[in-house]
């Protein structure tokens, strides 16, 4: 398990608490971190006593998304996608049958936003910002976001966020259904704990079965879209557009 991903069982073993612990890099996610995240979510599925998975980011940000320097060292190749850690993680999130609660503060960039499409409840703190700049990097969306986002907010709003890469805040996320709850600035921890207590007070098996029913209708369609997105994503990585976009990205930070 990566030291930059904390995985703890809390609340007498009923909650799997996952925390991104790389605040010095705004919790940018490395390949090793993706592998740890995938292992954690996959492992929870086999535990009958697990009632809830929580995901947080340590420090000021939820996550800045992919660590591009690390990602460039181990880029997915066109062809096989099943063993790529980032896609293993997203597939595990999409297939999961345990309720997932995420708490978001600061920035949620790229996969920091798209992973939330596979959470059952998302608590966003006012002042946080969501952004999916895939096109800016010459890439295409992942996590079935090209399917789920238009269903949540409509095709025009999806175009703003995916084609133009516009960012948006907690109240906008709530209005379109990406976030289920909003906390006032500074109130994220208390509201997060309250939601955990509310979930654990419910009948466990009824919660599991209801969560499974809520996800059942879209499961195969989401899997198919993720496979298609992954293929396009891997192909785009070899393009001149991506090479130039990434070079420009690092040049602005030099």
XYZ file of C-alpha atoms in Angstrom:
254
model
C 0.000 0.000 0.000
C 1.412 3.426 -0.940
C 2.441 5.602 2.021
C 0.694 8.467 0.243
C -2.670 6.727 0.522
C -3.925 6.035 4.034
C -6.424 3.168 4.339
C -7.902 2.679 7.805
C -10.818 0.758 9.241
C -12.748 3.008 11.611
C -16.052 2.912 13.505
C -15.405 -0.605 14.800
C -14.462 -1.833 11.342
C -17.612 -0.629 9.606
C -15.946 2.186 7.640
C -13.005 2.026 5.250
C -11.489 5.504 5.448
C -9.289 6.311 2.439
C -7.208 9.495 2.556
C -4.921 10.947 -0.102
C -1.871 12.057 1.892
C 0.343 14.068 -0.408
C -0.576 17.631 0.560
C 2.799 19.043 -0.505
C 1.784 18.176 -4.101
C -1.882 19.086 -3.632
C -2.581 15.339 -3.419
C -1.663 14.796 -7.078
C -2.081 11.067 -7.668
C 0.805 8.845 -8.792
C 0.631 5.410 -10.410
C 1.502 3.822 -7.064
C -1.304 5.736 -5.370
C -3.788 4.561 -8.009
C -2.734 0.963 -7.358
C -3.274 1.458 -3.620
C -6.683 3.033 -4.227
C -7.718 0.177 -6.505
C -6.567 -2.434 -3.980
C -8.497 -0.717 -1.192
C -11.801 -0.434 -3.060
C -11.535 -3.940 -4.523
C -10.696 -5.398 -1.108
C -13.661 -3.758 0.587
C -16.038 -5.619 -1.712
C -15.076 -8.934 -0.096
C -15.726 -7.762 3.468
C -19.298 -8.426 4.660
C -18.786 -6.176 7.675
C -17.883 -3.131 5.598
C -20.727 -0.609 5.523
C -19.173 2.527 4.071
C -16.136 3.715 2.127
C -15.022 7.312 2.643
C -12.577 9.277 0.493
C -10.840 12.475 1.601
C -7.789 14.517 0.691
C -5.357 15.748 3.344
C -4.581 19.455 3.485
C -6.046 22.289 1.456
C -7.082 20.321 -1.648
C -9.028 17.168 -2.410
C -6.666 16.361 -5.295
C -4.972 18.139 -8.190
C -5.609 15.019 -10.294
C -2.920 13.082 -12.144
C 0.701 13.710 -11.247
C 1.720 14.369 -14.849
C 5.452 13.827 -14.328
C 4.794 10.416 -12.819
C 2.087 9.609 -15.356
C 4.435 10.261 -18.283
C 6.823 7.587 -16.981
C 4.164 4.853 -17.118
C 1.630 5.976 -19.701
C -1.118 3.499 -20.647
C -0.461 1.944 -24.039
C -3.092 1.396 -26.743
C -4.444 -2.136 -26.458
C -4.836 -3.673 -23.000
C -6.356 -1.509 -20.292
C -7.409 -3.867 -17.513
C -4.175 -3.698 -15.493
C -3.600 0.064 -15.719
C -3.838 1.209 -12.063
C -5.910 4.334 -12.719
C -8.471 2.384 -14.731
C -8.471 -0.454 -12.195
C -9.383 2.127 -9.567
C -12.161 3.685 -11.634
C -13.562 0.278 -12.587
C -13.584 -0.733 -8.916
C -15.412 2.465 -8.002
C -18.011 1.901 -10.716
C -18.577 -1.750 -9.761
C -18.583 -1.174 -6.011
C -21.608 -2.301 -3.988
C -20.777 -0.500 -0.743
C -21.915 3.120 -0.287
C -19.117 5.626 -0.961
C -18.984 9.073 0.659
C -16.455 11.680 -0.518
C -15.586 14.962 1.171
C -14.201 17.692 -1.102
C -12.300 20.843 -0.189
C -10.068 23.136 -2.232
C -9.391 21.896 -5.753
C -10.778 18.736 -7.346
C -9.076 18.569 -10.741
C -9.454 15.969 -13.491
C -9.975 12.598 -11.877
C -10.557 14.517 -8.654
C -13.908 15.407 -10.201
C -14.591 12.357 -12.361
C -14.118 9.820 -9.548
C -16.982 11.573 -7.758
C -19.409 10.363 -10.437
C -18.987 6.927 -8.847
C -19.561 8.038 -5.266
C -23.029 7.711 -3.780
C -22.772 10.843 -1.646
C -20.482 13.832 -2.154
C -20.063 16.572 0.436
C -18.540 19.718 -1.092
C -17.213 22.580 1.012
C -18.071 26.085 -0.185
C -15.046 27.592 -1.875
C -13.975 24.342 -3.528
C -13.494 24.228 -7.299
C -14.132 21.384 -9.728
C -12.393 21.260 -13.110
C -11.953 18.671 -15.900
C -9.211 20.049 -18.207
C -8.790 16.939 -20.355
C -9.187 18.732 -23.703
C -6.677 21.386 -22.611
C -4.118 18.570 -22.331
C -5.097 17.103 -25.699
C -6.938 14.239 -24.003
C -10.486 12.919 -23.744
C -12.544 12.412 -20.556
C -12.432 9.209 -18.493
C -14.504 7.497 -15.782
C -17.550 7.461 -18.098
C -17.828 11.205 -17.505
C -18.817 11.710 -21.156
C -21.907 9.617 -20.363
C -22.701 10.588 -16.775
C -22.135 14.357 -16.868
C -24.654 15.074 -19.671
C -27.207 13.002 -17.777
C -26.633 15.033 -14.631
C -26.398 18.543 -15.996
C -27.500 18.338 -19.628
C -25.386 18.346 -22.776
C -24.820 22.127 -22.849
C -23.460 22.207 -19.322
C -21.373 19.103 -20.005
C -19.901 20.884 -23.041
C -18.889 23.847 -20.880
C -17.063 21.618 -18.419
C -15.603 19.004 -20.797
C -15.048 20.913 -24.064
C -14.152 24.312 -22.602
C -12.724 23.075 -19.300
C -14.633 25.667 -17.257
C -14.430 25.241 -13.510
C -17.380 25.396 -11.115
C -18.063 25.513 -7.407
C -19.936 23.669 -4.688
C -23.357 25.204 -5.280
C -23.181 24.464 -9.016
C -22.142 20.890 -8.211
C -25.138 20.599 -5.902
C -27.586 22.033 -8.427
C -26.701 19.460 -11.088
C -26.379 16.502 -8.727
C -22.613 15.965 -8.672
C -22.648 16.929 -4.992
C -25.325 15.628 -2.652
C -24.544 18.038 0.194
C -22.730 21.349 0.692
C -20.883 22.400 3.839
C -20.066 25.955 4.815
C -16.416 26.980 4.683
C -14.684 25.401 7.660
C -17.579 23.052 8.348
C -16.537 20.088 6.200
C -15.217 17.850 8.978
C -18.244 18.196 11.247
C -20.721 17.685 8.405
C -18.721 14.711 7.127
C -18.845 13.058 10.556
C -22.573 13.744 10.764
C -23.178 12.025 7.433
C -21.139 9.000 8.508
C -23.201 8.721 11.693
C -26.431 9.021 9.701
C -25.381 6.241 7.326
C -24.250 3.898 10.098
C -27.560 4.393 11.922
C -29.459 2.907 8.965
C -30.159 -0.843 8.556
C -26.988 -2.206 6.948
C -28.381 -4.754 4.504
C -31.173 -2.451 3.372
C -28.535 0.199 2.600
C -26.435 -2.245 0.572
C -29.356 -3.557 -1.431
C -30.724 -0.080 -2.114
C -27.311 1.141 -3.247
C -27.010 -1.856 -5.577
C -30.453 -1.183 -7.045
C -29.623 2.479 -7.622
C -26.517 1.509 -9.583
C -27.874 -1.550 -11.401
C -29.572 0.189 -14.321
C -26.448 2.003 -15.533
C -23.732 -0.522 -14.622
C -23.210 -2.192 -18.014
C -23.550 1.065 -19.939
C -21.003 2.761 -17.693
C -18.581 -0.131 -18.144
C -18.906 0.040 -21.922
C -18.350 3.806 -21.966
C -15.311 3.537 -19.711
C -13.791 0.947 -22.051
C -14.369 3.226 -25.046
C -12.976 6.293 -23.258
C -9.908 4.348 -22.093
C -9.130 3.272 -25.659
C -9.386 6.850 -26.963
C -7.383 8.143 -23.985
C -4.516 5.702 -24.590
C -4.453 6.541 -28.297
C -4.419 10.278 -27.595
C -1.344 9.894 -25.400
C 0.768 9.190 -28.500
C -0.457 12.274 -30.367
C 1.506 15.435 -31.127
C -1.302 17.480 -29.549
C -0.771 15.834 -26.183
C 3.008 16.193 -26.353
C 2.668 19.906 -27.114
C -0.042 20.488 -24.502
C 1.995 18.804 -21.773
C 5.134 20.698 -22.794
C 3.152 23.948 -22.592
C 1.771 22.909 -19.185
C 5.232 22.444 -17.710
C 6.573 25.568 -19.433
C 4.019 27.724 -17.617
C 5.243 26.274 -14.304
C 8.965 26.597 -14.982
